[in-house]
């Protein structure tokens, strides 16, 4: 393939990677690059040496020498793309400049001028030519991107003469305004005169002219302003504004080198760990003009539709215009396909060029172009931003087209993006309109993603009743507790004024895939009067609001949402992920509905079925309370007998939904007081009953409840009587659960469905806890199976969620057929951070930074409840995996904490050899992709 | 030295260890012992082989063959001590017996009878001799003690004929009763007839005779009973009770072998990990009679006074009596020195023999003896139990006498015993009298040892006032909280109805060395009416009680206590401990008084000075509350400025007390709500103020306080906003503390006193916490020192009390000059056991055993808050030590949790290479001794 390139030369188009295998390391290494100035059109060849493409070492050399920007322009030019010509001064010159007490090396500027001739020839204009002046941009470009940290100068080459030449080419106002801007920029960057002085003069000019924007200043005003600018320069520097265009160029190059060591650049390098010694390159490029005539124009296009991923050129353009005209929105741009009619040859070249760029960079490109007198120039190309939907389609399409491998396709999507596809979101237009109309109310924490609309309801009972009646409600609470679960289930979304990302509301909502905004402290909620205040606004019960749990925003009124449709590419991509990944993906599901949903999303089993949620439903809670209030085992067994058939149906439903797949059931875990009302609430109710002359036995019942609540009160319930501790003190509770599990398993097996129950004992810290519990419960299992005359294939295992369990995993594995890391509790105890308290208190400060002598210093980079702490909690997990597998080499190990759905935590799980992760149903696709990416990344690191 | 031994042979007296060094392994190993029956008098020689004493291997062989009892009797006999003669059948016979389908090996019984002749000759009586019958005991004796698990038969050799011979020797009633007992025991053990049948016959006989005790049955009744017993045997077995004494002996030997595998023996071996295959030996010994005539007698003596340790023979005896006469208390025994007059030769021999036994066993012996017709027999010797005081004196005396080494002396005292010596206790007589008079009231937990007497006071303010006035009070509370500290300090002792061994009251009391009984749930305390009920009793305010925190007992009225006098031996022993130990011993002390006391007890520095206790005193609390209520930093600083001079004085006092020694000061640690009243209390007070028309501003102040209490409320405060988290959010609190520390240090230095402050940041879990805190606080230190123009030698370090700190100790050591393990919190978080809750809830059940199918199964062997959990918490500590020292090889590391005073935890601290432990002042002597013992033990294991 031959393409015409800048400078009149003909270049072989080169693919940078296809030919790499087998090519010898013949490229010029950095250390022997003595050339100091490279034309864009010459650099690539130079670094290729005798090879026909760049080895990765040669690519690195080129980047070292030319910086990121220079290397990119060289590569694009070499690819046959029409780029405005230019040259790059290497980073070694910058180092010499500093070594040499901030003077340019001898002979350097002659080299620049020498190479500049080729640029001038290519564009057909010359620097300082009064009739046909070449204008230049002078930019920095280090090996590592330091956006905005160093200086840039545009329109270089203008002076009192050339501005008149430009004026006759481009129009007077454009030329004068460019000159005015150039003086201001050059004076600031090169001559070190404050911007403010120029801004004052500009403001004065506008005031005099009665103009409100710069654009309203006409040519006469601009001429006067230029004169004033020049007077300012003379007054400040004692010299006139430099009219010598070569001098301008030299000054600009030196200024860019100087800007390598300005304060913000140094700060940025410190922040990002960039070596201060590497220096910057300087790129000098011809400026081209889309507003030169009607054969000129400018535009932006994507190689594929960035919203849908459909494979066609998508974009807009304007003829006889500059990029800023498009941005300013003064003229309405045309859709790109119209260019085919207006400038067919240019359109064809644009199609070819953009296709080449996409093929070269192997991804959708976002391309800025300018047409100057019928000639197409590509100003910039970069990877195109896209929606989650488009990202999936593009990745799959590119792989199917053979442009990228399936593995690469899998790495092209942020796992989190998949989650978006499963959740409703507000339509862009409606959202913009709502914002414009001032309907944004408040911002809380983005606790559980997705958009929801509904009437405000403060009372969970009312929410339950309305939800049952098919009404859409948003449950608004100061904070939620397990008591409120019946109001959460039917609500469209949840809002709380208190509580962090791992508060009860947040955790429950994420588990259900239900939108939630938590910890929105701006809301002043008055439960008594059923209203909430935000600033001046008051919202009453039944007022409609819309919430977006993806960003924590709350809006007044309804905002329409998009509907969810999963593309075929979505399923294709995830099937590729399944081919690659080694980790199993299970789900945390407490109901048959959740289990079925997760299975639809690809879950390979239930990793955590929390039985306590089954105890919370309104019809069961009174029986559970009766069980708790029992004063002896016999009474307790009466209540448990009532719960048995209900639990049996719970488990049977989940077994049916997960037919053939393993189901891990955790026995009762929370402290019993969670099933009882709060003491304060009971006290109020008792007082009310008393004043209203309530029945004695009703009062007595409440008082008994209150005594039990007081009795069960713990200072630190998270470290109190819960988990297996409860089961050891009241074994009959777990016995009932195991009986229900096995009776359900037998019933479902009899329906011809394969079941694989895995019974999990929570909160074990001492091996005897597991040993004793297992002994008692396996006896129950045995009895149930014996009396049914059948056997069920089951496993007994434990959560590893107490640090001591991880430390003594070798002992615990003697009695556990599987481990499941409860990383929520493990994080809590390893850090000593109460989940219920830390987020609202110190954790936010730790993440945002604590005040140290007026500055903010971060204590934690990531919230360990969201992103697994590999350095601390992860170490314990490694100890547990090693210990457990020492005793039992085939020990099955998974994660069932919140981290099971978080990509970096999933990668860590793979790294330490876990068998699976388990996450909420809506995160299953995320986990599948993340697990695949982890496998791919480890293969690249060679640790596979 | 020659002594006469049994059997007419003369034995060289041998010391078992003195000659061991250098002796070759010439003794007969177990595998070549073919001899199956050993006379006591022959065994030692046999196992010595050609050597003159037992090597440790030979000693083990002897024990393997003869069991513990047989080996002991052989060794005593060989030592020249007069022991009733006998023989031992080896354990190998037991193994053969089982291998051979429970039959005795051929020829065995002939060997027994053969050796028995020597026994008969030695005693001058023969088995089955009607005129002069030899009676035998037949006992089990395995290598490892299995007390009471196997069978024993006494009085063997009695039959219808010999009983008449015995009758004429000992009196009719004695002979008949012995025969009756023998039939019962033999029939049960050998013939497998239930004991109950005999007991029924005995009861019938007593009923008929109108006798209430066995002793009231006369000879006729006993003769009838014997006849009834024999009828029973005939009826049950179809054969008459065996009259052949040789047959009796063979039956008894086989029965002892069978009892090796009875259920309780198997259970016991399973429990104690004893090999089921080793078998038991059988010891057959002549019975001797102290009630034969007036030249006979029996007695018990100690080689030194077991109460005081004074070195003289201490004991009692009765002439013409059996051991049970002494026990029954029917006749009053005489003091041992009287025997010198009554039987001078026997007394001399007793003196010589007991001295020899003490020298042989190198410790005080508790010796049982019988004199039969002027001949002294030693029946048993064992290490004598002694009081703590005596233990110290005896150990030091024995070392000074050259009997044992100083190292051995140090191992002779349980470290816990030393603690008793520092605390008052009730005098034995007064205590016995109080018990007899029914003054024992209730028993709680032995939370803090020592005896105390005082008036019951329920209100801490009143206790403070009375205490200040010099009154002795016992503070009685349902439970205590930091608020009550001003009432605890002046009280003699503390009683609480709730809370475990690590409840607030218990911890504070132990810290102060103040007696405390906690968790006494029998007490129903009515704070409102200032009374407490226990069963029927009601105690009012000002009633006097006595409490003993060493065993949890509470008594009505005053019981006199002993005063504390530390002996010179106490100091000698501890000085020897100091010579041996490698661990440093520091103290936890919050006041100059505590620091001085601990120093007196030998503390080498303060390992933990808790600054929060300094905030609790009544005069400071309002200022602290003002600081907490401050709405901004400026207000907070005003309150802190008031606290600064007070804190400065606190620190100065401690620095003076610890002149020259390091003082580790922990910056503020507890959550702020601990300095505020409880919400319920405030609500009550507000309600009361309202009903009584209290002043508006008083109500408003309480309401503001209540709002703050609500705001600071945390679900799990132990894992909430405390420790360094507090310091990072409100740095001005720690800044004030550091300023106070350095101002105090400078002031005290100016007095010419050397100070070594070590500033400790609590609850670090993330290295940035320490890094930032240290940076801020070292600046403060620098400023204070600069403005004073002086420097102080100080260190900055951290607590390791959060599991994550231990796991990331390598990172944390970058910024810490020392670590101090806060093992209380570390245990809490590693186990996930809330200290405030666990003890009262599940921990007691875990320690006592949970119910499993009606049996109790222990989940935990030790309370991890009392005895460091080496398997879990200890692993984390090892990780921390290794990590910390990788980064900083000279890192100083200590323990400052409660475990710092617990002997096994101290040994562990030494093992993992800690530099010191720190404990409450009263435990410093305990820790010094325990540390020495750990060094000695490790030297013996060869790990030194």
Coordinates of N, CA and C in Angstrom, one line a residue, chain B residues 304 358 362-363 391-413 569 572-573 576:
Chain B
X304 N 9.9 -29.4 106.5 CA 10.0 -28.0 106.9 C 8.6 -27.5 107.2
X358 N 14.3 -35.6 101.8 CA 14.3 -34.3 101.3 C 15.6 -34.1 100.5
X362 N 15.2 -33.4 96.9 CA 15.6 -32.0 96.8 C 14.5 -31.0 97.0
X363 N 13.5 -31.4 97.8 CA 12.4 -30.5 98.1 C 11.8 -31.0 99.4
X391 N 7.0 -21.1 100.4 CA 7.6 -21.5 99.2 C 8.9 -20.7 98.9
X392 N 8.8 -19.4 99.1 CA 9.9 -18.5 98.9 C 11.0 -18.8 99.8
X393 N 10.7 -18.9 101.1 CA 11.8 -19.2 102.1 C 12.5 -20.5 101.8
X394 N 11.6 -21.6 101.5 CA 12.2 -22.9 101.3 C 13.1 -22.9 100.1
X395 N 12.7 -22.3 99.0 CA 13.5 -22.3 97.8 C 14.8 -21.6 98.1
X396 N 14.8 -20.4 98.7 CA 16.0 -19.7 99.0 C 16.9 -20.5 100.0
X397 N 16.3 -21.0 101.0 CA 17.1 -21.8 102.0 C 17.7 -23.0 101.3
X398 N 17.0 -23.8 100.5 CA 17.5 -25.0 99.9 C 18.7 -24.6 99.0
X399 N 18.5 -23.4 98.3 CA 19.6 -23.0 97.4 C 20.8 -22.6 98.3
X400 N 20.6 -21.9 99.3 CA 21.7 -21.5 100.2 C 22.4 -22.7 100.9
X401 N 21.6 -23.7 101.1 CA 22.2 -24.9 101.7 C 22.9 -25.8 100.6
X402 N 22.8 -25.4 99.4 CA 23.5 -26.1 98.3 C 22.7 -27.4 97.9
X403 N 21.5 -27.5 98.3 CA 20.7 -28.7 97.9 C 20.2 -28.5 96.5
X404 N 19.8 -27.3 96.1 CA 19.4 -27.0 94.8 C 20.2 -25.8 94.3
X405 N 20.2 -25.6 93.0 CA 20.8 -24.4 92.4 C 19.9 -23.2 92.5
X406 N 20.4 -22.1 92.3 CA 19.6 -20.9 92.3 C 18.5 -21.0 91.2
X407 N 18.9 -21.5 90.1 CA 17.9 -21.6 89.0 C 16.8 -22.5 89.4
X408 N 17.1 -23.6 90.0 CA 16.1 -24.5 90.4 C 15.2 -23.8 91.5
X409 N 15.8 -23.1 92.4 CA 15.0 -22.4 93.4 C 14.0 -21.5 92.7
X410 N 14.5 -20.8 91.6 CA 13.6 -19.9 90.9 C 12.4 -20.7 90.3
X411 N 12.6 -21.9 89.9 CA 11.5 -22.7 89.2 C 10.6 -23.3 90.3
X412 N 10.9 -23.2 91.5 CA 10.1 -23.8 92.6 C 8.9 -23.0 93.0
X413 N 8.8 -21.8 92.5 CA 7.7 -20.9 93.0 C 6.8 -20.6 91.8
X569 N 14.0 -13.2 102.1 CA 14.1 -14.2 101.0 C 13.3 -13.8 99.8
X572 N 15.7 -11.7 98.0 CA 16.8 -12.5 97.5 C 16.4 -13.2 96.2
X573 N 15.2 -13.9 96.3 CA 14.8 -14.7 95.2 C 14.6 -13.8 93.9
X576 N 17.8 -12.9 92.4 CA 18.3 -14.1 91.6 C 17.6 -14.1 90.2

